[in-house]
Coordinates of C-alpha atoms and ligand atoms in Angstrom, one line a residue:
Chain A
M877 CA -38.1 -2.9 -5.1
K878 CA -38.6 -2.5 -1.3
V879 CA -42.1 -3.0 0.0
L880 CA -41.9 0.6 1.4
T881 CA -42.3 1.9 -2.3
L882 CA -45.9 0.5 -2.5
N883 CA -47.0 3.1 -0.1
F884 CA -46.0 5.8 -2.5
L885 CA -47.0 4.3 -5.7
T886 CA -50.4 4.7 -7.1
C887 CA -51.9 4.3 -11.1
A888 CA -50.1 6.2 -13.3
V889 CA -53.4 6.7 -15.4
K890 CA -54.4 10.2 -14.8
A891 CA -58.3 9.4 -14.7
C892 CA -57.2 7.0 -11.9
K893 CA -55.5 9.4 -9.4
S894 CA -58.9 10.9 -8.1
S895 CA -60.4 7.3 -7.2
S896 CA -59.4 6.1 -3.7
D897 CA -59.6 2.5 -5.5
S898 CA -56.3 3.2 -7.2
F899 CA -54.0 3.2 -4.0
P900 CA -52.6 1.1 -3.1
L901 CA -51.8 -1.1 -6.0
H902 CA -52.4 -4.7 -5.5
P903 CA -49.4 -7.0 -5.6
K904 CA -50.2 -10.3 -7.5
D905 CA -48.2 -13.4 -8.1
A906 CA -45.7 -11.5 -6.0
E907 CA -42.4 -13.0 -5.6
L908 CA -40.5 -11.7 -2.4
V909 CA -37.1 -11.9 -1.1
H910 CA -35.6 -11.0 2.3
D911 CA -32.2 -8.9 2.5
D912 CA -30.8 -8.1 5.8
V913 CA -30.4 -4.7 6.2
E914 CA -29.0 -2.8 9.0
V915 CA -31.8 -0.9 11.3
N916 CA -32.0 2.7 10.6
A917 CA -34.0 3.9 13.5
Q918 CA -33.9 7.5 12.3
L919 CA -35.1 6.4 8.8
L920 CA -38.3 4.6 10.3
T921 CA -39.1 7.7 12.4
N922 CA -39.0 9.9 9.3
L923 CA -41.3 7.3 7.6
L924 CA -43.8 6.9 10.4
H925 CA -45.0 10.5 9.6
R926 CA -45.1 9.9 6.0
L927 CA -46.8 6.7 5.7
D928 CA -50.4 5.8 4.8
W929 CA -50.9 3.2 7.5
K930 CA -54.4 2.0 6.2
A931 CA -52.7 1.4 2.8
L932 CA -49.8 -0.3 4.5
R933 CA -52.0 -2.6 6.4
T934 CA -53.6 -3.6 3.2
T935 CA -50.4 -4.2 1.4
A936 CA -49.1 -6.3 4.4
T937 CA -52.1 -8.6 4.3
E938 CA -51.9 -8.9 0.7
L939 CA -48.2 -10.0 0.9
G940 CA -48.9 -12.6 3.4
F941 CA -47.5 -10.9 6.3
P942 CA -49.2 -10.9 9.8
D943 CA -51.8 -8.4 10.2
L944 CA -50.4 -5.0 11.2
P945 CA -52.1 -3.1 14.3
E946 CA -55.0 -0.8 13.7
T947 CA -53.4 2.4 14.3
A948 CA -50.0 3.3 13.4
P949 CA -47.4 3.2 16.2
T950 CA -46.1 6.3 17.3
Q951 CA -42.6 7.5 17.9
E952 CA -42.6 6.4 21.4
D953 CA -43.7 3.0 20.8
L954 CA -40.8 2.9 18.0
E955 CA -38.4 4.1 20.8
N956 CA -39.5 1.7 23.4
D957 CA -40.6 -1.5 21.6
E958 CA -37.9 -3.3 19.8
K959 CA -40.5 -6.0 18.2
T960 CA -42.4 -3.0 16.7
L961 CA -39.4 -1.4 15.1
K962 CA -38.0 -4.7 13.8
D963 CA -41.1 -5.9 12.2
L964 CA -41.6 -2.6 10.6
H965 CA -37.9 -2.7 9.3
N966 CA -38.7 -6.2 8.2
L967 CA -41.9 -5.4 6.1
L968 CA -40.6 -2.1 4.7
I969 CA -36.7 -2.2 4.3
E970 CA -35.9 -5.8 4.2
T971 CA -38.6 -7.5 2.1
Q972 CA -38.4 -6.8 -1.6
M973 CA -40.7 -7.8 -4.4
M974 CA -38.8 -9.1 -7.3
E975 CA -41.4 -10.5 -9.5
G976 CA -45.2 -10.4 -10.2
K977 CA -47.7 -7.7 -10.8
L978 CA -49.1 -4.5 -9.3
V979 CA -52.9 -4.2 -10.1
C980 CA -54.9 -1.1 -10.1
G981 CA -58.1 -1.3 -8.2
H982 CA -59.9 0.9 -10.3
C983 CA -58.9 0.7 -14.0
G984 CA -57.6 -2.8 -13.4
H985 CA -54.4 -2.2 -15.4
E986 CA -51.5 -4.5 -14.3
Y987 CA -48.0 -3.2 -13.8
A988 CA -45.5 -5.9 -14.6
V989 CA -42.3 -6.0 -11.8
R990 CA -39.3 -8.0 -13.3
E991 CA -35.9 -8.4 -11.4
G992 CA -37.3 -6.0 -8.9
I993 CA -37.9 -3.3 -11.7
A994 CA -41.4 -2.2 -12.0
N995 CA -42.8 -1.0 -15.6
F996 CA -45.2 2.0 -15.1
L997 CA -45.4 3.1 -19.1
L998 CA -48.5 3.1 -20.3
P999 CA -49.9 2.2 -24.1
T1000 CA -51.2 5.1 -25.5
H1001 CA -54.9 4.7 -25.2
L1002 CA -54.3 5.2 -21.5
V1003 CA -52.2 8.3 -21.5
Chain B
M1323 CA -13.9 32.1 15.9
D1324 CA -13.0 33.1 12.5
Y1325 CA -11.6 30.1 10.1
L1326 CA -9.9 30.2 6.7
V1327 CA -11.8 28.0 4.1
R1328 CA -9.0 26.7 1.4
F1329 CA -11.5 26.0 -1.6
S1330 CA -10.3 24.4 -4.6
Q1331 CA -10.4 27.0 -7.7
T1332 CA -12.7 25.1 -9.9
Y1333 CA -16.2 25.4 -9.9
E1334 CA -16.2 28.3 -8.3
T1335 CA -20.0 29.4 -8.0
F1336 CA -20.8 25.9 -6.6
R1337 CA -18.3 26.6 -3.4
L1338 CA -20.3 28.5 -1.1
P1339 CA -23.7 26.9 -2.0
E1340 CA -21.9 23.6 -1.3
L1341 CA -20.5 24.8 1.9
Q1342 CA -23.9 26.7 3.2
S1343 CA -25.7 23.5 2.5
L1344 CA -23.5 21.4 4.9
A1345 CA -23.7 24.2 7.2
T1346 CA -27.8 23.8 7.1
L1347 CA -27.7 20.0 7.1
E1348 CA -25.0 20.0 10.1
G1349 CA -27.2 22.7 11.7
I1350 CA -24.2 25.1 12.1
D1351 CA -24.6 28.5 12.1
M1352 CA -21.9 29.8 9.9
K1353 CA -21.4 33.3 8.5
V1354 CA -19.5 34.3 5.4
V1355 CA -16.8 37.0 6.6
S1356 CA -15.2 37.3 3.1
Y1357 CA -15.3 35.5 -0.1
K1358 CA -14.4 36.2 -4.0
E1359 CA -15.2 33.9 -6.9
D1360 CA -11.4 34.7 -8.1
S1361 CA -9.7 33.4 -4.8
P1362 CA -9.6 30.1 -3.3
F1363 CA -9.6 31.8 0.4
C1364 CA -12.5 32.4 2.1
I1365 CA -13.1 33.5 5.8
I1366 CA -16.2 32.3 7.8
H1367 CA -17.2 32.8 11.3
L1368 CA -18.4 29.9 13.3
P1369 CA -19.8 30.0 16.9
N1370 CA -17.8 28.9 20.0
P1371 CA -16.7 26.1 20.8
S1372 CA -16.0 25.7 17.1
T1373 CA -13.4 23.3 16.2
E1374 CA -15.5 20.1 16.2
A1375 CA -18.1 22.1 14.1
A1376 CA -15.4 23.2 11.4
T1377 CA -14.5 19.7 11.2
R1378 CA -18.2 18.2 10.6
L1379 CA -18.6 21.3 8.3
V1380 CA -16.2 20.5 5.6
K1381 CA -15.7 16.7 6.3
R1382 CA -17.8 15.9 2.9
A1383 CA -17.2 19.1 1.1
I1384 CA -16.1 18.3 -2.2
L1385 CA -14.7 21.8 -3.3
V1386 CA -12.9 22.2 0.1
Q1387 CA -9.2 21.2 0.5
T1388 CA -8.7 22.4 4.1
I1389 CA -10.3 24.5 7.0
S1390 CA -8.0 26.3 9.5
E1391 CA -8.1 28.6 12.6
L1392 CA -7.6 32.0 11.2
W1393 CA -4.9 33.4 13.2
G1394 CA -4.4 36.5 11.3
H1395 CA -4.6 38.0 7.9
G1396 CA -3.2 41.3 6.1
A1397 CA -2.4 42.7 2.8
T1398 CA 1.2 43.3 3.9
T1399 CA 3.6 41.2 6.0
P1400 CA 3.4 43.9 8.8
E1401 CA 0.0 43.9 8.6
L1402 CA 0.0 40.3 8.9
H1403 CA 2.0 40.0 11.8
A1404 CA -0.1 42.7 13.7
S1405 CA -3.1 40.8 13.1
V1406 CA -1.7 37.2 14.1
K1407 CA -0.6 39.0 17.3
S1408 CA -3.7 40.8 18.1
T1409 CA -6.2 38.0 17.1
S1410 CA -4.4 35.0 18.2
S1411 CA -2.0 35.5 21.0
H1412 CA -4.4 33.9 23.6
L1413 CA -3.7 30.5 21.7
W1414 CA -0.3 30.6 21.5
S1415 CA 0.5 28.8 24.7
K1416 CA -1.6 25.8 23.9
Y1417 CA 0.8 24.8 21.1
R1418 CA 4.0 25.6 22.9
N1419 CA 5.1 21.9 23.1
S1420 CA 3.6 20.5 20.1
S1421 CA 5.6 19.3 17.1
F1422 CA 4.7 21.4 14.4
K1423 CA 5.6 22.7 10.8
F1424 CA 5.0 25.8 8.3
W1425 CA 4.2 25.7 4.9
L1426 CA 3.4 28.0 2.3
D1427 CA 0.4 27.8 0.0
S1428 CA 0.8 30.3 -2.6
Y1429 CA -2.2 30.7 -5.0
Q1430 CA -0.9 31.8 -8.4
G1431 CA 2.4 32.6 -7.1
C1432 CA 5.9 31.1 -6.8
R1433 CA 8.6 31.8 -4.4
S1434 CA 12.2 30.6 -4.3
N1435 CA 13.3 28.3 -1.7
S1436 CA 15.2 31.1 0.4
A1437 CA 12.2 33.5 -0.1
R1438 CA 10.1 31.1 1.4
L1439 CA 12.4 30.1 4.3
S1440 CA 12.8 33.9 5.1
L1441 CA 9.0 34.3 5.2
I1442 CA 8.5 31.5 7.6
K1443 CA 11.2 32.7 10.1
E1444 CA 9.3 36.0 10.2
F1445 CA 7.2 34.0 12.5
A1446 CA 10.1 33.5 14.8
Y1447 CA 8.2 35.2 17.6
L1448 CA 5.7 32.5 18.0
P1449 CA 6.9 30.8 21.2
F1450 CA 6.8 27.5 19.8
E1451 CA 9.3 25.0 21.6
G1452 CA 8.3 21.7 20.1
T1453 CA 10.0 19.9 17.3
V1454 CA 9.4 20.7 13.5
N1455 CA 8.4 17.6 12.1
L1456 CA 7.6 17.9 8.6
K1457 CA 6.3 14.5 7.9
D1458 CA 3.7 14.0 10.6
P1459 CA 3.4 17.2 12.8
E1460 CA 0.9 17.6 15.6
E1461 CA 0.1 21.1 14.1
E1462 CA 0.4 22.7 10.7
F1463 CA 0.4 26.3 10.2
A1464 CA -0.4 27.4 6.7
I1465 CA 0.9 30.9 5.2
C1466 CA -1.5 31.3 2.6
E1467 CA -0.8 34.1 -0.1
D1468 CA -3.3 35.1 -2.7
W1469 CA -1.2 36.4 -5.8
A1470 CA -2.7 38.3 -8.8
L1471 CA -3.3 36.6 -12.0
N1472 CA -0.3 36.5 -14.2
A1473 CA 1.9 37.3 -10.9
V1474 CA 4.4 34.9 -12.2
P1475 CA 5.0 35.9 -15.5
D1476 CA 4.8 39.6 -14.7
N1477 CA 7.3 39.0 -12.0
L1478 CA 5.4 40.6 -9.3
P1479 CA 7.3 40.9 -6.0
D1480 CA 4.4 40.3 -3.5
P1481 CA 0.9 38.7 -3.3
K1482 CA -2.5 40.6 -2.8
Y1483 CA -3.0 39.4 0.5
Y1484 CA -1.9 37.0 3.3
Y1485 CA -3.4 34.7 5.7
L1486 CA -2.2 32.6 8.6
G1487 CA -4.1 29.6 9.6
R1488 CA -3.6 26.5 12.0
R1489 CA -5.0 23.6 10.1
V1490 CA -8.2 22.0 11.9
A1491 CA -9.6 19.6 9.2
K1492 CA -9.7 18.4 5.6
G1493 CA -12.5 18.3 2.8
A1494 CA -13.3 15.7 0.7
R1495 CA -11.3 16.3 -2.5
D1496 CA -10.3 12.7 -2.8
L1497 CA -13.9 11.2 -2.5
P1498 CA -14.9 11.7 -6.2
K1499 CA -12.0 9.3 -7.0
K1500 CA -13.6 6.6 -5.1
L1501 CA -17.1 6.9 -7.5
D1502 CA -14.8 7.5 -10.6
L1503 CA -16.9 7.0 -13.8
K1504 CA -13.8 5.6 -15.6
K1505 CA -14.0 2.7 -12.9
R1506 CA -17.5 2.2 -12.9
R1507 CA -19.2 -1.0 -14.2
Y1508 CA -22.1 0.6 -15.7
I1509 CA -22.3 4.2 -17.5
S1510 CA -23.5 6.1 -20.3
T1511 CA -22.7 9.1 -22.4
T1512 CA -24.8 10.9 -20.1
S1513 CA -23.7 9.6 -16.9
M1514 CA -22.8 12.7 -14.4
D1515 CA -19.3 13.0 -13.7
S1516 CA -18.7 11.9 -9.7
E1517 CA -17.1 14.9 -8.6
L1518 CA -20.5 17.0 -9.7
A1519 CA -22.7 14.3 -8.8
L1520 CA -21.1 14.3 -4.9
I1521 CA -21.5 18.0 -5.0
S1522 CA -25.3 17.9 -6.5
A1523 CA -25.7 15.3 -3.4
N1524 CA -24.4 17.7 -0.9
M1525 CA -26.8 20.7 -2.3
V1526 CA -29.7 18.4 -1.5
M1527 CA -28.2 17.6 1.8
A1528 CA -28.4 13.9 1.3
A1529 CA -27.7 12.2 4.4
P1530 CA -28.7 8.9 6.4
G1531 CA -32.5 8.4 7.3
K1532 CA -33.1 10.4 4.1
M1533 CA -35.4 9.6 0.9
I1534 CA -34.3 10.9 -2.3
Y1535 CA -35.3 10.3 -6.0
D1536 CA -34.3 10.9 -9.2
P1537 CA -36.9 10.8 -11.9
F1538 CA -34.5 10.6 -14.6
V1539 CA -32.2 8.4 -13.3
G1540 CA -30.3 7.1 -16.2
T1541 CA -27.4 5.0 -15.0
G1542 CA -27.9 6.1 -11.4
S1543 CA -25.0 8.7 -10.8
F1544 CA -27.2 10.8 -8.5
P1545 CA -28.5 8.2 -6.4
I1546 CA -25.5 6.5 -5.9
A1547 CA -23.8 9.8 -4.7
C1548 CA -26.6 10.5 -2.4
S1549 CA -26.6 6.7 -1.1
W1550 CA -22.8 7.4 -0.5
F1551 CA -23.6 10.0 2.0
G1552 CA -26.4 7.6 3.5
A1553 CA -29.7 8.2 2.1
L1554 CA -32.2 5.5 0.7
T1555 CA -32.6 6.3 -2.9
F1556 CA -35.1 6.0 -5.6
G1557 CA -35.2 6.6 -9.5
S1558 CA -37.0 6.2 -12.7
D1559 CA -36.7 6.6 -16.2
I1560 CA -38.7 6.4 -19.3
D1561 CA -36.2 4.3 -20.9
G1562 CA -36.6 0.9 -19.3
R1563 CA -32.9 -0.2 -21.0
S1564 CA -31.3 2.4 -19.1
V1565 CA -32.4 1.0 -15.4
R1566 CA -31.8 -2.2 -16.7
G1567 CA -28.6 -2.4 -18.5
D1568 CA -27.7 -5.5 -20.0
E1569 CA -29.5 -7.2 -17.3
K1570 CA -26.4 -8.8 -15.8
E1571 CA -23.5 -6.7 -14.4
R1572 CA -23.7 -3.4 -16.2
T1573 CA -27.2 -2.4 -14.6
V1574 CA -27.7 0.1 -11.9
K1575 CA -27.9 -2.5 -9.2
G1576 CA -24.6 -3.5 -10.5
N1577 CA -23.1 -0.1 -9.9
F1578 CA -24.7 0.0 -6.2
E1579 CA -23.1 -3.6 -5.7
Q1580 CA -19.6 -2.2 -6.8
Y1581 CA -19.7 0.8 -4.0
G1582 CA -21.3 -1.7 -1.4
L1583 CA -24.7 0.4 -1.6
V1584 CA -27.4 -2.2 -2.3
Q1585 CA -29.1 -1.9 1.1
R1586 CA -29.7 1.9 0.2
M1587 CA -31.4 1.0 -3.0
G1588 CA -35.2 2.0 -2.4
A1589 CA -36.7 1.3 -5.9
F1590 CA -35.7 1.6 -9.6
F1591 CA -38.4 1.7 -12.0
T1592 CA -39.4 2.5 -15.6
A1593 CA -41.8 5.7 -15.8
D1594 CA -42.4 8.9 -17.2
L1595 CA -42.5 11.8 -15.1
T1596 CA -45.4 13.2 -16.7
N1597 CA -47.6 10.0 -16.3
S1598 CA -45.7 9.1 -12.8
P1599 CA -47.0 6.6 -10.7
I1600 CA -45.7 8.4 -7.3
R1601 CA -48.6 9.4 -5.3
R1602 CA -48.8 13.2 -5.0
S1603 CA -50.3 15.3 -2.5
E1604 CA -52.7 17.9 -3.1
L1605 CA -51.3 21.7 -2.6
R1606 CA -52.9 23.6 0.2
P1607 CA -51.5 26.9 -0.1
G1608 CA -52.0 29.5 2.8
E1609 CA -53.2 26.5 5.2
T1610 CA -51.8 25.4 8.6
G1611 CA -51.1 21.8 10.3
G1612 CA -53.8 19.5 9.1
D1613 CA -52.2 16.3 7.8
G1614 CA -48.8 17.9 7.8
Q1615 CA -46.4 16.0 5.4
K1616 CA -48.8 12.9 4.8
G1617 CA -48.6 11.8 1.0
R1618 CA -45.2 13.8 0.7
V1619 CA -42.5 11.4 1.0
F1620 CA -39.2 12.7 -0.1
D1621 CA -36.7 14.6 1.6
A1622 CA -35.2 15.7 -1.9
I1623 CA -35.3 15.2 -5.7
L1624 CA -32.1 15.3 -7.5
C1625 CA -31.6 15.0 -11.4
D1626 CA -30.5 16.1 -14.6
P1627 CA -33.5 16.2 -17.1
P1628 CA -33.0 15.5 -20.7
Y1629 CA -32.0 18.3 -22.8
G1630 CA -33.5 17.3 -25.8
V1631 CA -30.3 17.6 -28.0
R1632 CA -30.3 14.8 -30.5
E1633 CA -32.5 12.4 -29.5
G1634 CA -35.2 14.9 -28.5
L1635 CA -37.2 14.9 -25.1
V1636 CA -40.0 12.7 -25.0
V1637 CA -43.2 11.7 -23.1
L1638 CA -45.6 8.7 -23.6
G1639 CA -48.0 9.5 -26.4
V1640 CA -48.5 10.0 -30.2
R1641 CA -48.7 13.1 -32.2
D1642 CA -51.7 12.3 -34.0
P1643 CA -54.0 9.6 -32.0
E1644 CA -56.9 10.2 -34.3
G1645 CA -55.1 10.3 -37.7
K1646 CA -51.9 8.9 -38.8
D1647 CA -50.7 7.4 -35.7
S1648 CA -53.9 5.8 -35.0
W1649 CA -52.5 2.3 -35.7
K1650 CA -50.1 3.0 -32.9
V1651 CA -53.0 3.4 -30.6
R1652 CA -54.3 0.2 -31.8
L1653 CA -51.2 -1.6 -31.8
G1654 CA -50.8 -0.7 -27.9
K1655 CA -54.2 -1.8 -27.0
E1656 CA -53.7 -5.3 -28.1
M1657 CA -49.9 -5.4 -27.4
H1658 CA -49.5 -3.6 -24.0
E1659 CA -49.5 -7.1 -22.0
D1660 CA -46.4 -8.2 -23.9
P1661 CA -43.3 -7.9 -21.7
A1662 CA -41.6 -6.8 -25.0
Y1663 CA -44.1 -4.1 -26.1
I1664 CA -42.5 -0.5 -25.7
P1665 CA -45.1 2.3 -25.7
P1666 CA -44.5 5.1 -28.2
K1667 CA -43.3 8.6 -27.3
K1668 CA -43.4 11.9 -28.6
P1669 CA -41.5 15.0 -28.1
Y1670 CA -42.2 17.6 -25.2
S1671 CA -41.3 20.9 -24.1
F1672 CA -38.2 21.3 -22.0
T1673 CA -39.6 24.6 -20.4
A1674 CA -42.9 22.5 -19.7
M1675 CA -40.9 19.6 -18.3
L1676 CA -39.0 22.0 -15.8
D1677 CA -42.4 23.5 -14.6
D1678 CA -43.4 19.8 -14.4
I1679 CA -40.6 18.9 -12.3
L1680 CA -41.2 21.9 -9.9
H1681 CA -44.6 21.0 -9.6
F1682 CA -44.1 17.4 -8.9
A1683 CA -41.3 18.3 -6.2
A1684 CA -44.1 20.8 -4.7
Q1685 CA -46.7 18.0 -4.4
T1686 CA -44.2 15.2 -2.7
L1687 CA -41.2 17.0 -1.1
V1688 CA -41.8 17.2 2.4
D1689 CA -41.5 20.8 4.2
H1690 CA -38.0 22.4 3.4
G1691 CA -37.1 19.4 1.1
R1692 CA -34.8 20.2 -1.5
L1693 CA -34.9 20.2 -5.3
S1694 CA -31.8 20.5 -7.4
F1695 CA -31.4 20.1 -10.9
W1696 CA -29.1 20.5 -14.2
M1697 CA -30.2 22.9 -16.6
P1698 CA -28.6 23.7 -20.0
T1699 CA -28.4 27.2 -21.2
A1700 CA -26.8 29.5 -23.9
N1701 CA -24.0 31.9 -22.8
D1702 CA -25.6 34.7 -24.8
T1703 CA -28.2 36.3 -22.5
D1704 CA -30.6 36.6 -25.5
Q1705 CA -30.7 33.0 -25.6
A1706 CA -30.4 32.0 -22.1
I1707 CA -33.2 30.2 -20.5
A1708 CA -34.8 31.7 -17.5
T1709 CA -34.5 30.1 -13.9
P1710 CA -37.8 28.5 -13.5
T1711 CA -40.0 29.5 -10.7
H1712 CA -42.7 28.1 -8.6
P1713 CA -44.7 29.8 -5.9
Y1714 CA -43.9 26.9 -3.7
M1715 CA -40.2 26.5 -4.4
E1716 CA -38.0 29.0 -3.0
I1717 CA -34.5 29.3 -4.8
V1718 CA -31.5 28.5 -2.6
S1719 CA -28.8 28.8 -5.1
V1720 CA -28.0 28.9 -8.6
S1721 CA -24.3 27.8 -9.9
T1722 CA -22.9 27.6 -13.4
Q1723 CA -20.5 25.4 -15.2
T1724 CA -19.4 27.3 -18.2
F1725 CA -18.4 25.7 -21.6
S1726 CA -17.1 27.7 -24.5
N1727 CA -20.5 28.6 -25.8
W1728 CA -22.8 27.0 -23.6
S1729 CA -23.4 26.4 -20.0
R1730 CA -25.3 24.6 -17.6
K1731 CA -26.5 25.5 -14.2
L1732 CA -27.5 23.5 -10.9
I1733 CA -30.4 25.3 -9.6
T1734 CA -31.4 24.4 -6.1
Y1735 CA -34.7 25.1 -4.3
Q1736 CA -36.4 24.4 -1.0
R1737 CA -40.1 23.6 -0.6
R1738 CA -41.9 26.0 1.2
P1739 CA -44.4 25.0 4.1
D1740 CA -48.1 25.6 2.9
I1741 CA -48.6 28.4 5.1
E1742 CA -45.9 30.4 3.5
V1743 CA -47.3 30.3 -0.1
D1744 CA -50.1 32.6 -1.5
P1745 CA -53.2 30.9 -3.0
E1746 CA -53.2 33.6 -5.5
A1747 CA -49.8 33.5 -6.5
L1748 CA -50.2 29.4 -7.2
K1749 CA -53.5 30.2 -9.3
A1750 CA -51.8 32.9 -11.0
K1751 CA -49.0 30.6 -12.0
D1752 CA -49.1 30.8 -15.9
N1753 CA -48.4 27.7 -17.9
S1754 CA -49.3 29.2 -21.3
S1755 CA -45.6 30.5 -22.0
H1756 CA -44.6 27.2 -23.2
E1757 CA -43.4 26.8 -26.7
T1758 CA -46.1 25.6 -28.5
G1759 CA -45.5 23.2 -31.6
R1760 CA -44.9 19.7 -32.7
T1761 CA -41.7 18.8 -33.4
A1762 CA -38.6 18.5 -31.0
D1763 CA -37.1 21.5 -32.5
D1764 CA -40.3 23.7 -32.1
L1765 CA -40.8 22.6 -28.4
N1766 CA -37.1 23.1 -27.2
P1767 CA -35.0 26.4 -27.5
F1768 CA -31.9 25.0 -26.3
R1769 CA -32.0 22.0 -28.9
R1770 CA -32.9 24.9 -31.5
N1771 CA -29.8 27.1 -30.7
Y1772 CA -27.7 24.3 -30.6
F1773 CA -28.2 23.3 -34.0
S1774 CA -28.1 26.7 -35.2
R1775 CA -26.1 29.2 -33.3
F1776 CA -24.1 27.0 -31.5
V1777 CA -23.1 24.9 -34.3
P1778 CA -19.5 24.2 -35.0
E1779 CA -17.8 25.4 -38.2
T1780 CA -16.9 22.0 -39.5
P1781 CA -20.0 19.6 -40.0
G1782 CA -19.9 16.6 -37.9
V1783 CA -17.7 18.0 -35.1
T1784 CA -19.4 18.3 -31.7
P1785 CA -18.6 21.4 -30.0
K1786 CA -16.1 21.1 -27.4
G1787 CA -17.7 20.4 -23.7
I1788 CA -20.9 18.7 -25.2
Y1789 CA -21.1 15.4 -25.1
R1790 CA -24.7 14.9 -24.3
T1791 CA -27.0 12.4 -26.3
T1792 CA -30.4 13.0 -24.8
Ligands
SAM473 C1 -29.3 13.3 -19.0 S1 -29.9 11.8 -18.7 C2 -29.8 11.4 -16.9 C3 -28.5 10.7 -16.9 C4 -28.0 10.4 -15.4 N1 -28.2 11.7 -14.3 C5 -26.9 9.5 -15.2 O1 -26.0 9.7 -14.5 O2 -26.9 8.5 -15.9 C6 -31.8 12.1 -18.7 C7 -32.6 11.0 -18.9 O3 -33.9 11.4 -19.0 C8 -34.6 10.3 -19.3 N2 -35.8 10.5 -19.8 C9 -36.2 11.3 -21.1 N3 -37.7 11.9 -21.0 C10 -38.0 11.4 -20.0 C11 -39.5 11.3 -19.3 N4 -40.3 12.0 -19.8 N5 -39.3 10.7 -18.0 C12 -38.6 10.0 -17.3 N6 -37.5 10.0 -17.9 C13 -37.0 10.5 -19.2 C14 -33.6 9.9 -20.6 O4 -34.1 8.3 -21.0 C15 -32.3 9.8 -19.9 O5 -31.9 8.6 -19.5
ZN474 ZN1 -55.9 2.4 -12.9

């Protein structure tokens, strides 16, 4: 599961959706792997408009990556500064979460991740 | 300039929508000049200069055999020659010295060798001085004939229509073989055939830099097709076993590995679409600007939802949480942290699921992002399931694959920007029309019909064309 995905995922429990604490989910005991992937500048540019930067900063810190700048880079930044592009690519596209848990900051429910596959099925009392 | 598109004569109602989607994707202003469902020949117009655009247009079109510059056409050979002379004479000198060949493409027709040769000889007025090269010519000219159905048994003397074209490029008829299910490591009874999966991927304009999601991913046929075209793909399924497969080679990941596409796997996970962990943005009908696309991340959603035949279509939950199923609720409370625990599921309505998909798409697709899904229906119009609608989702095309007593449709929508949506229409969207009931049969008209009206004469024999298990 690419780290980028954590920017789109929230708690599956309906009652949590309205709480800002349910996003992003917090990785716990995360095992990460790095895969070399060819840089796709077009993809990163498209992503830039769709990312929740604040949530991404939280995720990066929680996964032990160096702090991201406070504000999102602009498209020009990506075009002119190869390091910004590479760093973002490394975090979002090349890094995968293979094992561990994703925890909701609102209800505390833990979603297990095994072999890169997260399980978001809820027991009946949470449906 | 006008071009002759030579379609394959299969999946007729998918052909134009596929080509139009590719035109949109490539930013080509294509106009359809003439098209008929019962003919493989279609005339389109492309703005000049157009050779490069024509090549780009069809390079990944699964249902296109070739595209040619249209040099002339007509209902009789004299008409054809008059048309060739008036349309293409300014082009003739370009090919004066090229090696070339002529060939005959007789749709539904058949000609003797001598008839073929004499037809080709009629074009002797073209001032070509290059050598004839049958194996590897620089230029190929196709004389295309559209014959009536049964022209051969009825011994008809002439076709209905003629075209002459100079071939420019080939479509992608060979691509489905590369992703053939028969050679894929991991498939199931509901895996989508590679040809249809690739056509579907074209309908949603899968391409590099895009993100595409399948919420009913099964063995991954759609994400594989979309990643083949360069997209980063995501998928989920309520059945954890489908994504994990045998946890060795026969997994969704194994399939991506087989085709060298692992880099384009975004994430695959277990989830129920009706209790999805995907973050959704609130709809703001009628509003402009603001945060634009924030929270909406997918360029397309492509899926084949469960039909509810045999296994039934399910969502998380139990039918009677207070009463006879209360023990399942208690069990869940105690057991849910056990990796082996699988939460209970209950039947759900097919039409409600379709509405859920449309609403989910409205909340997660970028502006003009596409949703395409397959939907079964009866051929009998009384029993046919209506095309689902949503104020945010504009219908782009509906294509139908017909079997003996049922059909399935590929319906494609595109997400309207907020400003184009009437807030009242969204409020009025009526959700009360779903089947109410508790059993899979009550909830699902297709399943009900499948087990009553469509049933085969011999018990235990599956009707031809149906191989679904979900
Ligand atoms: C027709 S199959 C899709 C097959 C897939 N296109 C492939 O090529 O393998 C439908 C899938 O939907 C899944 N499904 C059923 N109910 C679901 C739900 N509520 N949420 C998510 N997936 C569900 C089933 O487990 C099944 O794998
Ligand atoms: Zn929660």
